[in-house]
Coordinates of N, CA, C and O in Angstrom, one line a residue:
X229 N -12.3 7.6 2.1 CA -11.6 6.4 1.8 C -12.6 5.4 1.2 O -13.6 5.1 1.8
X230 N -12.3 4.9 -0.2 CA -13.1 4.3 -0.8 C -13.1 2.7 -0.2 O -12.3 2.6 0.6
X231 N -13.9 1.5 -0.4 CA -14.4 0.1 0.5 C -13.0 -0.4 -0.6 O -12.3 -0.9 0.2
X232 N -12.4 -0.4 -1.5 CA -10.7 -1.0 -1.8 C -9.9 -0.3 -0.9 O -9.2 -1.0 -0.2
X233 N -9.8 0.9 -0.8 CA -8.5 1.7 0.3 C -8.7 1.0 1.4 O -7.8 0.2 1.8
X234 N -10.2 1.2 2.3 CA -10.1 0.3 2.9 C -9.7 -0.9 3.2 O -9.3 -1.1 4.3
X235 N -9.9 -1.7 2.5 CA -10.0 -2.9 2.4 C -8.4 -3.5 2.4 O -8.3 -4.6 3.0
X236 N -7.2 -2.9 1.7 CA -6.3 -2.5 1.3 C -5.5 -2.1 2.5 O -4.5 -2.7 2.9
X237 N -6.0 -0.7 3.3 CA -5.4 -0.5 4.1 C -5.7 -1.3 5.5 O -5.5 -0.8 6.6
X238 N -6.2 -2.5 5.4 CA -6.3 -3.6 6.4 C -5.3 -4.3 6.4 O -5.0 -4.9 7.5
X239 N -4.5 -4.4 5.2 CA -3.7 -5.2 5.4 C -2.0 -4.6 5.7 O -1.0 -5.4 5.8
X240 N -2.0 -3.4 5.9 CA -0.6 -3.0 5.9 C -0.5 -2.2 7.6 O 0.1 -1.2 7.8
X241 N -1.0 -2.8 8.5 CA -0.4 -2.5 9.4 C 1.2 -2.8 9.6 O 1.9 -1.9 10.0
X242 N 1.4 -3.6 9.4 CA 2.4 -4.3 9.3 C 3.3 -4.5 7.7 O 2.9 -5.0 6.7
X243 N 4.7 -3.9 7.7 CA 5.3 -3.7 6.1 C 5.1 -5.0 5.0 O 5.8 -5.9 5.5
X244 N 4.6 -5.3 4.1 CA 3.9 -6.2 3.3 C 4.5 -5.9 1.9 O 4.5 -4.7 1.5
X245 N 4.8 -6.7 1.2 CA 5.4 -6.8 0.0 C 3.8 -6.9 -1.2 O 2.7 -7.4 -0.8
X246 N 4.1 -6.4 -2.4 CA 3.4 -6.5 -3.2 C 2.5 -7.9 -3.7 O 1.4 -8.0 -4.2
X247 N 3.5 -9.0 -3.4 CA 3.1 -10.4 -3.9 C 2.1 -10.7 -2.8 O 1.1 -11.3 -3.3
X248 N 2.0 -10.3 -1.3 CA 1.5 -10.2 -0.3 C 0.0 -10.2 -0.5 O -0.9 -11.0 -0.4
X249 N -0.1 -9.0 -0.9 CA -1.4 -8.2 -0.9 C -2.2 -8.8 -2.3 O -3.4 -9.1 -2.3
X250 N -1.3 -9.0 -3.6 CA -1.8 -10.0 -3.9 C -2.5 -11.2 -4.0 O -3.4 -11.5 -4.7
X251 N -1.8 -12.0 -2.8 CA -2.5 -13.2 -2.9 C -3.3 -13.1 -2.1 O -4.3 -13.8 -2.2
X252 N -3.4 -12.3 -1.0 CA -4.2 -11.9 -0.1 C -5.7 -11.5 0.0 O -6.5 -12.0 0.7
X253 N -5.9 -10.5 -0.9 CA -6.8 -9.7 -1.4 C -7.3 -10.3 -2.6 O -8.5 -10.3 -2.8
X254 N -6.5 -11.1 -3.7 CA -7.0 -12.1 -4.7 C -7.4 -10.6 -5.8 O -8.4 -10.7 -6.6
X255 N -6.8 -9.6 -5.8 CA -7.5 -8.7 -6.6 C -6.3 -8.5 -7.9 O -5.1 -8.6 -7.7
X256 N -6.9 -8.3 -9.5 CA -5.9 -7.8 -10.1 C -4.8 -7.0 -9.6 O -4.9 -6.3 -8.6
X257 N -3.4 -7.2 -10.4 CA -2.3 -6.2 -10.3 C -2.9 -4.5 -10.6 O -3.0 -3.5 -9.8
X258 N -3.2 -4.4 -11.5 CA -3.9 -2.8 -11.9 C -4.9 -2.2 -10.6 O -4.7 -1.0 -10.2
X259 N -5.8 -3.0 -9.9 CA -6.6 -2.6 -9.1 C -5.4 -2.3 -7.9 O -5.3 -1.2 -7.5
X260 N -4.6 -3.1 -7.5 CA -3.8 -2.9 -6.6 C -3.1 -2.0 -6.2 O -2.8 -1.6 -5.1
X261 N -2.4 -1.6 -7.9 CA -1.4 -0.5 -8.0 C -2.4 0.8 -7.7 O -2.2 1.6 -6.7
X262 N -3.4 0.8 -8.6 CA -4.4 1.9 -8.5 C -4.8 2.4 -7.1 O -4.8 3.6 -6.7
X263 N -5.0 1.7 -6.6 CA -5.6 1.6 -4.9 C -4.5 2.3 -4.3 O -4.7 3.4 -3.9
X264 N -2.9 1.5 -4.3 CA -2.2 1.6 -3.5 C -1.2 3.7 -4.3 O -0.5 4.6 -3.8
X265 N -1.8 3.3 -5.2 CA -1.0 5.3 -5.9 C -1.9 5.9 -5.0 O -1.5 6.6 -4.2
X266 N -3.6 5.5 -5.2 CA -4.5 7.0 -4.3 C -4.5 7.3 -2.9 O -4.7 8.4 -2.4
X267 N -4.1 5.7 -2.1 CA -3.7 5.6 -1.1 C -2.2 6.4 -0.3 O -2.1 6.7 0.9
X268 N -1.5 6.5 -1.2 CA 0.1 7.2 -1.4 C 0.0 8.6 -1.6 O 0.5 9.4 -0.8
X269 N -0.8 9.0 -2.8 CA -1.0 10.1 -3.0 C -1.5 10.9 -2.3 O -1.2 12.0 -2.4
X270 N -2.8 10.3 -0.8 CA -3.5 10.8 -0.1 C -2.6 11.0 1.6 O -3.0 11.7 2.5
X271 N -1.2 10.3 1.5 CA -0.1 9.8 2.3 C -0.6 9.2 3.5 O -0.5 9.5 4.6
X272 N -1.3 8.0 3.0 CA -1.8 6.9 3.8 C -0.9 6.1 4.1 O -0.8 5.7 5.3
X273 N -0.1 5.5 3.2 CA 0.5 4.8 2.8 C 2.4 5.2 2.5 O 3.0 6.1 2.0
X274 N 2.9 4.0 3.1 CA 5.0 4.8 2.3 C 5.2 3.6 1.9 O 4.8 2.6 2.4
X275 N 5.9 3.8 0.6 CA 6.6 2.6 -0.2 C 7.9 2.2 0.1 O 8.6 3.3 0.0
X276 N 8.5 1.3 0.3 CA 10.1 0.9 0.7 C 10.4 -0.2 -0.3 O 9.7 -1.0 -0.8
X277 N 12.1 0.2 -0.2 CA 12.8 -0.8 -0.9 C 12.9 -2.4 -0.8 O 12.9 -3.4 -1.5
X278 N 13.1 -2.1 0.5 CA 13.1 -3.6 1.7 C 12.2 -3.1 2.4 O 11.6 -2.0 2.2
X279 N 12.0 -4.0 3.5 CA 11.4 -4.0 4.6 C 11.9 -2.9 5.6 O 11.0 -2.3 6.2
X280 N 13.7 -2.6 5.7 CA 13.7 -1.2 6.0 C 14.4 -0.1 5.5 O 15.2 0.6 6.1
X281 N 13.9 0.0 4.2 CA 13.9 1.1 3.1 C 13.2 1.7 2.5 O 12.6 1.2 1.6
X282 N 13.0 2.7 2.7 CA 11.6 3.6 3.1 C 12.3 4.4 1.7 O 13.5 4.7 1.7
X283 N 11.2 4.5 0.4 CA 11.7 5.6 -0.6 C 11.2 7.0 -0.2 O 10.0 7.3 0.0
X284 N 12.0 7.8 -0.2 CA 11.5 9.2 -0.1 C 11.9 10.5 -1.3 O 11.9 11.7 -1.4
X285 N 12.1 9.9 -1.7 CA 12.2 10.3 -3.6 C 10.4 9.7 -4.4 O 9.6 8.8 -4.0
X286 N 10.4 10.3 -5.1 CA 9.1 10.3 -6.1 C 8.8 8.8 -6.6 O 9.9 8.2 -6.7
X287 N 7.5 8.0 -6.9 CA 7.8 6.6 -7.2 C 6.4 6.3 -8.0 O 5.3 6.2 -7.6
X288 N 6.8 6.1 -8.9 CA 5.9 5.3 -10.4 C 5.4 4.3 -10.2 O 5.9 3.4 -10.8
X289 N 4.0 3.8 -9.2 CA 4.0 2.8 -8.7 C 3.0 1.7 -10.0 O 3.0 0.5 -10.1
X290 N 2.5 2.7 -10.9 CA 2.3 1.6 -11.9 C 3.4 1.3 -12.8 O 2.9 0.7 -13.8
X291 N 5.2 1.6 -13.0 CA 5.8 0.8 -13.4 C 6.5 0.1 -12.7 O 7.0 -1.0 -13.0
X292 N 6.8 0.8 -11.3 CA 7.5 -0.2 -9.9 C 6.7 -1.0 -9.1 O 7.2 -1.9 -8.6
X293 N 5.6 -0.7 -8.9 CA 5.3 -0.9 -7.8 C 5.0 -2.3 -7.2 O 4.8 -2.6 -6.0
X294 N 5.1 -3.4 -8.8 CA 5.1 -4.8 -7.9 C 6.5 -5.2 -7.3 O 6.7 -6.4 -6.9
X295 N 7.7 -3.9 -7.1 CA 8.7 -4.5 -6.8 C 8.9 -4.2 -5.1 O 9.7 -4.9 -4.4
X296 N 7.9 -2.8 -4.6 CA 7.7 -2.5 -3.2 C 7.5 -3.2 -1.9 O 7.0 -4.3 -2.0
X297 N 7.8 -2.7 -1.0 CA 6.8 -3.4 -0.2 C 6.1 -1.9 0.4 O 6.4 -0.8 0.1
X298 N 4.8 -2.5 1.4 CA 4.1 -1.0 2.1 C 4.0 -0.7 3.2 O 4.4 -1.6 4.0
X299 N 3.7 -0.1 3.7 CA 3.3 -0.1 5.4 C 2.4 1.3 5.6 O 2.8 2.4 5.0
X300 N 1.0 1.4 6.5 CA 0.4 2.5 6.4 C 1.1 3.2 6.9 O 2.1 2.8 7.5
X301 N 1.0 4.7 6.7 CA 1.5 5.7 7.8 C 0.5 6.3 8.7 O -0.6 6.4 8.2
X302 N 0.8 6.7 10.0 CA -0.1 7.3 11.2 C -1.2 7.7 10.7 O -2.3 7.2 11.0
X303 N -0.8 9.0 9.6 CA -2.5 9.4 9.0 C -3.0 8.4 8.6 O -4.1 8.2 9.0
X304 N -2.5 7.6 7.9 CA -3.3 6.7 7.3 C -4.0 5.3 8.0 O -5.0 4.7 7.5
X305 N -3.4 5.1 9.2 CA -3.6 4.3 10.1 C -5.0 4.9 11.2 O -5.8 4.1 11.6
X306 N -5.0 6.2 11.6 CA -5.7 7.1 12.0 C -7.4 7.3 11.3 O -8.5 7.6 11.8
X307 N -7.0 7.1 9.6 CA -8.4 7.5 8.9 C -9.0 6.1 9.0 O -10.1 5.9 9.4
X308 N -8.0 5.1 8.6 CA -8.7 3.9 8.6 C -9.5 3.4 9.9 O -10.5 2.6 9.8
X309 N -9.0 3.8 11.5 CA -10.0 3.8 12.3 C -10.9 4.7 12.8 O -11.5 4.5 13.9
X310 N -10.9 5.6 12.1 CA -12.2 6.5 12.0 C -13.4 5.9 11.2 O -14.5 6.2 11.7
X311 N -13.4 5.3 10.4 CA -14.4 4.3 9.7 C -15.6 3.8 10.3 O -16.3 3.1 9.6

């Protein structure tokens, strides 16, 4: 897990919308999306519609993804305290 995944996955214990992490982290949209695809792709991470709408269909997070919100998943909650 790279010091952005990390960094990144500090903030999603809790389901967090894209604008969130944003202003949060103060990091470009591109860095964010990027972070948050390898984080997804690694299934650290699940993307939802709402707060409780979990997509489980395939998701384009660099043309949707400022519309998401996130929340880590177990593995991904698990690697991040292994650190």
């Amino acid at each position: 897990m790279s010091e952005n995944e990390f960094d990144l996955m500090d903030e999603l214990y809790f389901v967090q919308p894209f604008q969130y992490l944003k202003e949060t982290l103060g990091w470009e949209d591109e860095l964010i999306l990027s972070t948050l695809q390898s984080l997804h792709k690694s299934g650290y991470i699940k993307c939802l519609k709402s707060p409780d709408d979990e997509i489980f269909e395939s998701v384009n997070l660099a043309l949707d993804g400022r519309n998401f919100y996130y929340l880590a998943t177990k593995n991904g909650l698990m690697a991040h305290n292994t650190l």
